[in-house]
Coordinates of C-alpha atoms in Angstrom, one line a residue:
Chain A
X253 CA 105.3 102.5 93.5
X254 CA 107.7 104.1 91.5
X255 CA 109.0 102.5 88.2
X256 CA 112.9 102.5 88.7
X257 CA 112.2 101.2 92.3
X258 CA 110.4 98.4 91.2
X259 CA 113.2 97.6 88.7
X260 CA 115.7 97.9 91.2
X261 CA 113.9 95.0 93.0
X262 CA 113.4 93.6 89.7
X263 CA 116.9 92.7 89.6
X264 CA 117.7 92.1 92.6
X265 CA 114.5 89.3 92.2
X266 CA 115.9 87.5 89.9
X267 CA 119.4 87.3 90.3
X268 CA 118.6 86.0 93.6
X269 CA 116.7 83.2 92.7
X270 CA 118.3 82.1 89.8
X271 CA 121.1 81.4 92.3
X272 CA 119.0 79.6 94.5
X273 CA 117.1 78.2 92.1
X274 CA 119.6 76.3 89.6
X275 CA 120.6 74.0 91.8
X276 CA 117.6 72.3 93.2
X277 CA 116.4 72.3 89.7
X278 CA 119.5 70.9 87.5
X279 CA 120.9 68.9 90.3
X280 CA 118.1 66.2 89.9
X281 CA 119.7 62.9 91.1
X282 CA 121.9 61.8 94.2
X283 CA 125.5 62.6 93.6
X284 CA 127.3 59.2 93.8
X285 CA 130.9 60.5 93.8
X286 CA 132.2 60.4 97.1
X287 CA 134.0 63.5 97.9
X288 CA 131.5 65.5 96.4
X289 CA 128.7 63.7 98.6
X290 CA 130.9 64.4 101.6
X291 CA 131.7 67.7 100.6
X292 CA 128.0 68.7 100.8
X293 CA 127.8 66.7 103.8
X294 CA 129.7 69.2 105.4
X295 CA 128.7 72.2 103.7
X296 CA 126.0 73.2 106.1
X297 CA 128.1 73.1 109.1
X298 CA 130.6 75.2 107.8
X299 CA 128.5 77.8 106.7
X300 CA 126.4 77.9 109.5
X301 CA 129.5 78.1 111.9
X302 CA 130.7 80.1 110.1
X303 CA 127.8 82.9 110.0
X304 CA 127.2 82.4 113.9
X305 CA 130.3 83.1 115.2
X306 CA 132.1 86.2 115.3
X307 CA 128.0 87.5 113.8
X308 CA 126.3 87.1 116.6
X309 CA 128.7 89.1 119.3
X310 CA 127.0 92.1 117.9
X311 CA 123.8 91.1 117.0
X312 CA 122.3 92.7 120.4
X313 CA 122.9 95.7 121.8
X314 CA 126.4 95.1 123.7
X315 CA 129.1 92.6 123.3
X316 CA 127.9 91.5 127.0
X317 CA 124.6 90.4 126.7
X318 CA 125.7 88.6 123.2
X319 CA 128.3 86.8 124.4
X320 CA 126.1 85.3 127.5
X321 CA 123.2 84.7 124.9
X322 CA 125.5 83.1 123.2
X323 CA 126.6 80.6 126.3
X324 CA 123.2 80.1 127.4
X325 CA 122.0 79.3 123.3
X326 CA 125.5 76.9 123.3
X327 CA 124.4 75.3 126.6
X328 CA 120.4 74.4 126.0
X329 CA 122.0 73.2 122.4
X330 CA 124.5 70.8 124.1
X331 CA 121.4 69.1 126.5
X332 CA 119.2 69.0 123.1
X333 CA 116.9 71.3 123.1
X334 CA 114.7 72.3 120.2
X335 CA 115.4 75.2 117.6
X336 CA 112.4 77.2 119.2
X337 CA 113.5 76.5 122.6
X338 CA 117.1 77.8 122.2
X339 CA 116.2 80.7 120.2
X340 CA 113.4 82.0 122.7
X341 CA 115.7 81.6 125.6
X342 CA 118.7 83.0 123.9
X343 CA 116.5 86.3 123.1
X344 CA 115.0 86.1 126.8
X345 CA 118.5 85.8 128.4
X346 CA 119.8 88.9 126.7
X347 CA 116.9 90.9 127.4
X348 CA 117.5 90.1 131.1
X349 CA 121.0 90.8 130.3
X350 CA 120.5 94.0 129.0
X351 CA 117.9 95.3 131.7
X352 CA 120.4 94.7 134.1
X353 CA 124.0 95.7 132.5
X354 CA 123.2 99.7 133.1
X355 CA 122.8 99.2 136.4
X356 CA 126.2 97.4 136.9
X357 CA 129.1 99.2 138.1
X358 CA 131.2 98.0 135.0
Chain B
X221 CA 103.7 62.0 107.7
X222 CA 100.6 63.8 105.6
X223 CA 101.4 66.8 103.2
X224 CA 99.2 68.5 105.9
X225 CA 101.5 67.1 108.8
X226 CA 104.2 68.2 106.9
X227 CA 103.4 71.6 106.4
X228 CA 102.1 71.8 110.0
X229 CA 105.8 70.7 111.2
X230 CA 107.5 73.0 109.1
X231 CA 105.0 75.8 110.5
X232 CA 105.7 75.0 113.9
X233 CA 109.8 74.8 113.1
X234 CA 109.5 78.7 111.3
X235 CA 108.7 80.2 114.5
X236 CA 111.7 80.4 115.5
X237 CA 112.7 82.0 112.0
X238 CA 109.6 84.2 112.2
X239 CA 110.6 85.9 115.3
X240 CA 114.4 86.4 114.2
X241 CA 113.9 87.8 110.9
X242 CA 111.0 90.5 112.6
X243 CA 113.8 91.8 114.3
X244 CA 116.0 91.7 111.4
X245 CA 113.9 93.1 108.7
X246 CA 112.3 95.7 111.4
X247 CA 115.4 97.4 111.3
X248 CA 115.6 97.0 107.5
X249 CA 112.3 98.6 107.5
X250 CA 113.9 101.7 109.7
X251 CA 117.0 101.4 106.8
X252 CA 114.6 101.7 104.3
X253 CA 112.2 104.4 105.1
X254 CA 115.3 106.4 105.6
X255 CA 116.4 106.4 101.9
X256 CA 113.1 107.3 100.9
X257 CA 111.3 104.1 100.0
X258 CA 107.8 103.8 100.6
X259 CA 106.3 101.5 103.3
X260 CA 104.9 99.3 100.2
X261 CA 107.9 99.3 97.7
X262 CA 109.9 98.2 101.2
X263 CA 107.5 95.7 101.7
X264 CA 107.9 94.4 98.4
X265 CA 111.2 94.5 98.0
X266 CA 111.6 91.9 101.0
X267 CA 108.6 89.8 99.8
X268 CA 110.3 89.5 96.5
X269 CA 113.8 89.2 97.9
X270 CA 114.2 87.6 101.6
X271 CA 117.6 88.0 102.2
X272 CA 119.1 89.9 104.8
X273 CA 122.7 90.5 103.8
X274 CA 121.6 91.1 100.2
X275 CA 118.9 94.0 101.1
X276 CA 120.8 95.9 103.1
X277 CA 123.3 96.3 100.0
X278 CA 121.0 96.7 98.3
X279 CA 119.5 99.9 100.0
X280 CA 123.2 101.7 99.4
X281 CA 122.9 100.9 95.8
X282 CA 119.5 102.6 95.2
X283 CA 119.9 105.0 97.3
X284 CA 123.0 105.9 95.1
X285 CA 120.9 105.7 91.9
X286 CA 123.8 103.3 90.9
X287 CA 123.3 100.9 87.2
X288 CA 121.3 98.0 87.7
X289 CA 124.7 96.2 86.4
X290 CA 125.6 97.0 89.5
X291 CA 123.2 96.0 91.7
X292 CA 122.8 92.9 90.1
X293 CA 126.5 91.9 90.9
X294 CA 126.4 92.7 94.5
X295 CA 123.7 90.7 94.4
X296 CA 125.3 87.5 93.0
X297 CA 128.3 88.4 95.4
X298 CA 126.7 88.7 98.3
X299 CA 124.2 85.6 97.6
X300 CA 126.6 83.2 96.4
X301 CA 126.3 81.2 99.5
X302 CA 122.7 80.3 98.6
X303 CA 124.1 78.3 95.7
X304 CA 126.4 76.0 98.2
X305 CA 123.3 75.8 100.3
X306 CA 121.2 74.8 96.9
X307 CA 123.5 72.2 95.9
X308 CA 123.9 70.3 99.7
X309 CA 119.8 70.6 99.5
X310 CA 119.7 69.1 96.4
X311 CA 120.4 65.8 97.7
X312 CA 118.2 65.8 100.4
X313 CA 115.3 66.0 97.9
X314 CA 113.9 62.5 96.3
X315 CA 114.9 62.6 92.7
X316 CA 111.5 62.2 91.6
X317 CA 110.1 65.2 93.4
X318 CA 109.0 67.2 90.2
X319 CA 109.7 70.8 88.3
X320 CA 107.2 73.0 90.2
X321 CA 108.0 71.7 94.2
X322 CA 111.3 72.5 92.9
X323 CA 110.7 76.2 91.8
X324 CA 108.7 76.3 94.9
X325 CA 110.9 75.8 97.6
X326 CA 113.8 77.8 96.1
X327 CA 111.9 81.0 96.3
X328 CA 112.1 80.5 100.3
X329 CA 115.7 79.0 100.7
X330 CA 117.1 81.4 102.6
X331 CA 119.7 80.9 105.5
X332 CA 117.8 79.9 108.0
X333 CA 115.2 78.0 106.1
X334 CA 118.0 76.3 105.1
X335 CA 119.5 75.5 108.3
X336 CA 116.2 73.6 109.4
X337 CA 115.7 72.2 105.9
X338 CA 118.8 69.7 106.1
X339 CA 118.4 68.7 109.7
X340 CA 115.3 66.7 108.6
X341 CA 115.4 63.3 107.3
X342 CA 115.8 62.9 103.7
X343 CA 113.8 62.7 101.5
X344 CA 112.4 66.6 102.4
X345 CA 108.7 67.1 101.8
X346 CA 108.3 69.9 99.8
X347 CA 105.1 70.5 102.2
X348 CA 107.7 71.1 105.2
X349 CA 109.6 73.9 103.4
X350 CA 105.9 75.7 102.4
X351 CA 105.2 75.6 106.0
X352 CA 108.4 77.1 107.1
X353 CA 108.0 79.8 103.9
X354 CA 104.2 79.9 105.2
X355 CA 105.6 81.2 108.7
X356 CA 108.6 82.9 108.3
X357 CA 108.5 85.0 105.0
X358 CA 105.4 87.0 106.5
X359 CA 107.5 87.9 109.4
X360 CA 109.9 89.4 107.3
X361 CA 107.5 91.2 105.4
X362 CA 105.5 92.2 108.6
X363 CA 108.6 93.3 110.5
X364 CA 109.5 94.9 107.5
X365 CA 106.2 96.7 107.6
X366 CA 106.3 97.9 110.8
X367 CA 110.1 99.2 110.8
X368 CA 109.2 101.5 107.4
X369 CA 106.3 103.0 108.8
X370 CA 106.8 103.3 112.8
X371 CA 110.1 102.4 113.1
X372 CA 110.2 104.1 117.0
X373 CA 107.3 101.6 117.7
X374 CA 109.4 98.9 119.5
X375 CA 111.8 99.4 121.8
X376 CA 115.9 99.3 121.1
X377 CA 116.4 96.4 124.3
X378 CA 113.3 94.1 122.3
X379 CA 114.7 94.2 118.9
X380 CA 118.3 93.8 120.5
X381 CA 116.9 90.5 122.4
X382 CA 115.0 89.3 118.7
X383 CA 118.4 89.8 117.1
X384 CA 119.9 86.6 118.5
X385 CA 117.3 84.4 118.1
X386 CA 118.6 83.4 114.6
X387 CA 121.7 82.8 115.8
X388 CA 120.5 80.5 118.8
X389 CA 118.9 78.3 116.1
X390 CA 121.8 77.7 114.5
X391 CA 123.8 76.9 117.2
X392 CA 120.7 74.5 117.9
X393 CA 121.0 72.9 114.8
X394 CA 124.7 72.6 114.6
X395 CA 125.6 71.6 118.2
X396 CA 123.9 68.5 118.4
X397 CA 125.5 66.4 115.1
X398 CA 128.7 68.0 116.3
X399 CA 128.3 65.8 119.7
X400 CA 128.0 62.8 117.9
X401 CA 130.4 63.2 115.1
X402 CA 134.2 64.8 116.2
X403 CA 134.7 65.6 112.4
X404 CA 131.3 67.8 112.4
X405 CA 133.2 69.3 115.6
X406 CA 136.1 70.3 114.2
X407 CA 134.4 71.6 111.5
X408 CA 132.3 73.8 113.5
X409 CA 135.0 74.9 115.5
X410 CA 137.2 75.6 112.7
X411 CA 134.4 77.7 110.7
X412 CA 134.4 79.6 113.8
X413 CA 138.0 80.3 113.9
X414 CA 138.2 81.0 110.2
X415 CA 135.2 83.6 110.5
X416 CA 136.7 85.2 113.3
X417 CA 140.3 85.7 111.3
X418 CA 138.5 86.7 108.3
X419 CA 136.4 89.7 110.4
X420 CA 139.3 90.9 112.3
X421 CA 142.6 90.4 110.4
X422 CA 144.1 93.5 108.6
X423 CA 143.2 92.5 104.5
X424 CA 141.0 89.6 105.1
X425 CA 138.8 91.9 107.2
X426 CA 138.0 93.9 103.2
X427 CA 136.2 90.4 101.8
X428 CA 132.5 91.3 102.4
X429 CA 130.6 89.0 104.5
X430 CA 128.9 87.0 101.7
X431 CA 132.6 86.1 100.0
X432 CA 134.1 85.6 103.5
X433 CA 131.5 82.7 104.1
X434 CA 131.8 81.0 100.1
X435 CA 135.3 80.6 101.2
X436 CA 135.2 79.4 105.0
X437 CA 132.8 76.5 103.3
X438 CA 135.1 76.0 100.3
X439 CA 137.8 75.4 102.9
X440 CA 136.8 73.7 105.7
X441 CA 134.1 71.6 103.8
X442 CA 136.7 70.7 101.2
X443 CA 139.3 70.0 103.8
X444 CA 137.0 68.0 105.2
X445 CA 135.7 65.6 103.2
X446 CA 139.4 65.4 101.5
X447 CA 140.7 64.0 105.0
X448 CA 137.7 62.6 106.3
X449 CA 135.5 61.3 103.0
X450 CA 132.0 59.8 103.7
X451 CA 131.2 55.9 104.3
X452 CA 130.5 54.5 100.9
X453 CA 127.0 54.0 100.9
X454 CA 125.5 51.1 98.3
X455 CA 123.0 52.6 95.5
X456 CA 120.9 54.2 97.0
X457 CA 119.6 56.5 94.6
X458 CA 117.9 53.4 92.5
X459 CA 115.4 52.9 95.5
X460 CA 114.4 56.5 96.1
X461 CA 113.7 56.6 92.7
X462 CA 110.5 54.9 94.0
X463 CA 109.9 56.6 96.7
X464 CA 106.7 59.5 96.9

């Protein structure tokens, strides 16, 4: 390994956990005030939405078989299905997808 | 639950995160070996780091033999989020959960860990989050691996396929509260929207993808609670104190 590469990562270490570290480590009680507690409430749905979607139309390898990945993910998640379950079948849906598409007349 | 029962959940919830981030971190692996890193600096650049977004920047930056000033601000750019993500954690933890569980489970809060971490009931054991770590973090150092040194191994159509399944888990996790709760709905959809605006619009389209998410949060989440606060709950915290 060389030395400047391993400072690079160095850096890279450590800002990056400080940022995820502070937090869990100064925020040591339940926040009582309310806005703030709903606030956070909220928090992981926003960012999570908000990382999915428009992300994930080119996450594959066309905008077709990502967008019906994406309906059949949003459909198993609407009848409850488990994380590993929607994520396998997502991933299985666009490989179909994709096996077929260049033999489509589109 | 057992610590062991714990850590066996969290296992079996990180497949899911395994999977996606061999895909992901395959083609970091590709991304790397083509600036000229070495299959083991690679790998330890993503043991020490785990975070997608943040690596890939990251690769410009050294490859550019740019200051470590430099780096280290993209950095805290890009992986602002993690501190939103820290803080809503935060308060799924029991306040008496000590120092060192703490530092523990921050070195493997990443997005997705994340995303599985708060749909547990509170308080998280910091077992669960080891066995998620336990799982996913050697996929990304596997795929990682792979992607430096044989990055023709795999075929384009597989790693296409992989490269969803992170997103189909969050759509998992954020699909069913939002069917309960029409607030959490609106949220989601709204986060959508926003993101969407903020990749294709002319000027919002230059805020990089970490900054573009800090402010979708600060917006809807803020918005939210503003207009639709939480119940008031009695203190609780005085029980929990108790509790583990």
């Amino acid at each position: 390994m060389r030395v400047d590469v391993l400072l690079y990562i160095a850096v890279m270490a450590v800002v990056t956990y400080l940022i995820r570290m502070l937090p869990l480590t100064l925020i040591r009680r339940k926040i009582t005030n309310r806005y703030i507690r709903s606030f956070l409430y909220y928090v992981p749905y926003a960012t999570l939405s908000a990382m999915t979607f428009p992300a994930i139309l080119t996450a594959t390898g066309s905008v077709i078989s990502a967008a019906i990945g994406f309906a059949a993910a949003l459909l198993l998640a609407f009848r409850g299905k488990s994380l590993l379950t929607v994520a396998v079948f997502a991933s299985a849906v666009v490989l179909v997808c994709e096996l077929i598409l260049p033999y489509l007349p589109l | 639950m057992t610590r062991t029962q714990y850590f066996t959940k969290g296992m079996r919830d990180g497949m899911p995160i395994c999977f996606g981030y061999f895909a992901v971190s395959f083609a970091f692996g590709i991304q790397a070996a083509g600036i000229g890193l070495s299959v083991l600096e690679s790998a330890v650049l993503s043991a020490a780091n785990v975070t997608s977004a943040g690596q890939f920047a990251a690769l410009g930056i050294i490859a550019a033999g740019a200051s470590y000033i430099e780096l280290a601000f993209t950095q805290l750019v890009i992986n602002l989020r993690y501190f939103l993500m820290s803080c809503a954690l935060s308060q799924k933890l029991s306040p008496a959960m000590p120092l060192h569980h703490r530092l523990g489970i921050a070195y493997g809060m990443t997005d997705e860990i994340f995303a599985v971490s708060v749909s547990q009931p509170e308080p998280l054991s910091p077992f669960y989050s080891y066995g998620l770590i336990a799982v996913a973090v050697p996929g990304w150092v596997l795929g990682t691996v792979l992607g430096a040194a044989a990055g023709n191994i795999l075929p384009a159509i597989l790693t296409n396929a992989l490269g969803i399944a992170i997103y189909g888990m969050f759509i998992a996790i954020v699909i069913p509260p939002a069917k309960e709760n029409r607030v959490v709905a609106g949220v989601v959809v709204l986060s959508m929207l926003l993101a969407t605006v903020f990749t294709y619009a002319p000027l919002l389209r230059e805020i990089s993808s970490g900054f573009r998410i800090i402010l979708i949060t600060l917006l809807v989440a803020g918005g939210a609670a503003l207009l639709f606060p939480l119940e008031d709950k009695p203190a609780e915290p005085e029980e929990d104190r108790h509790a583990s």
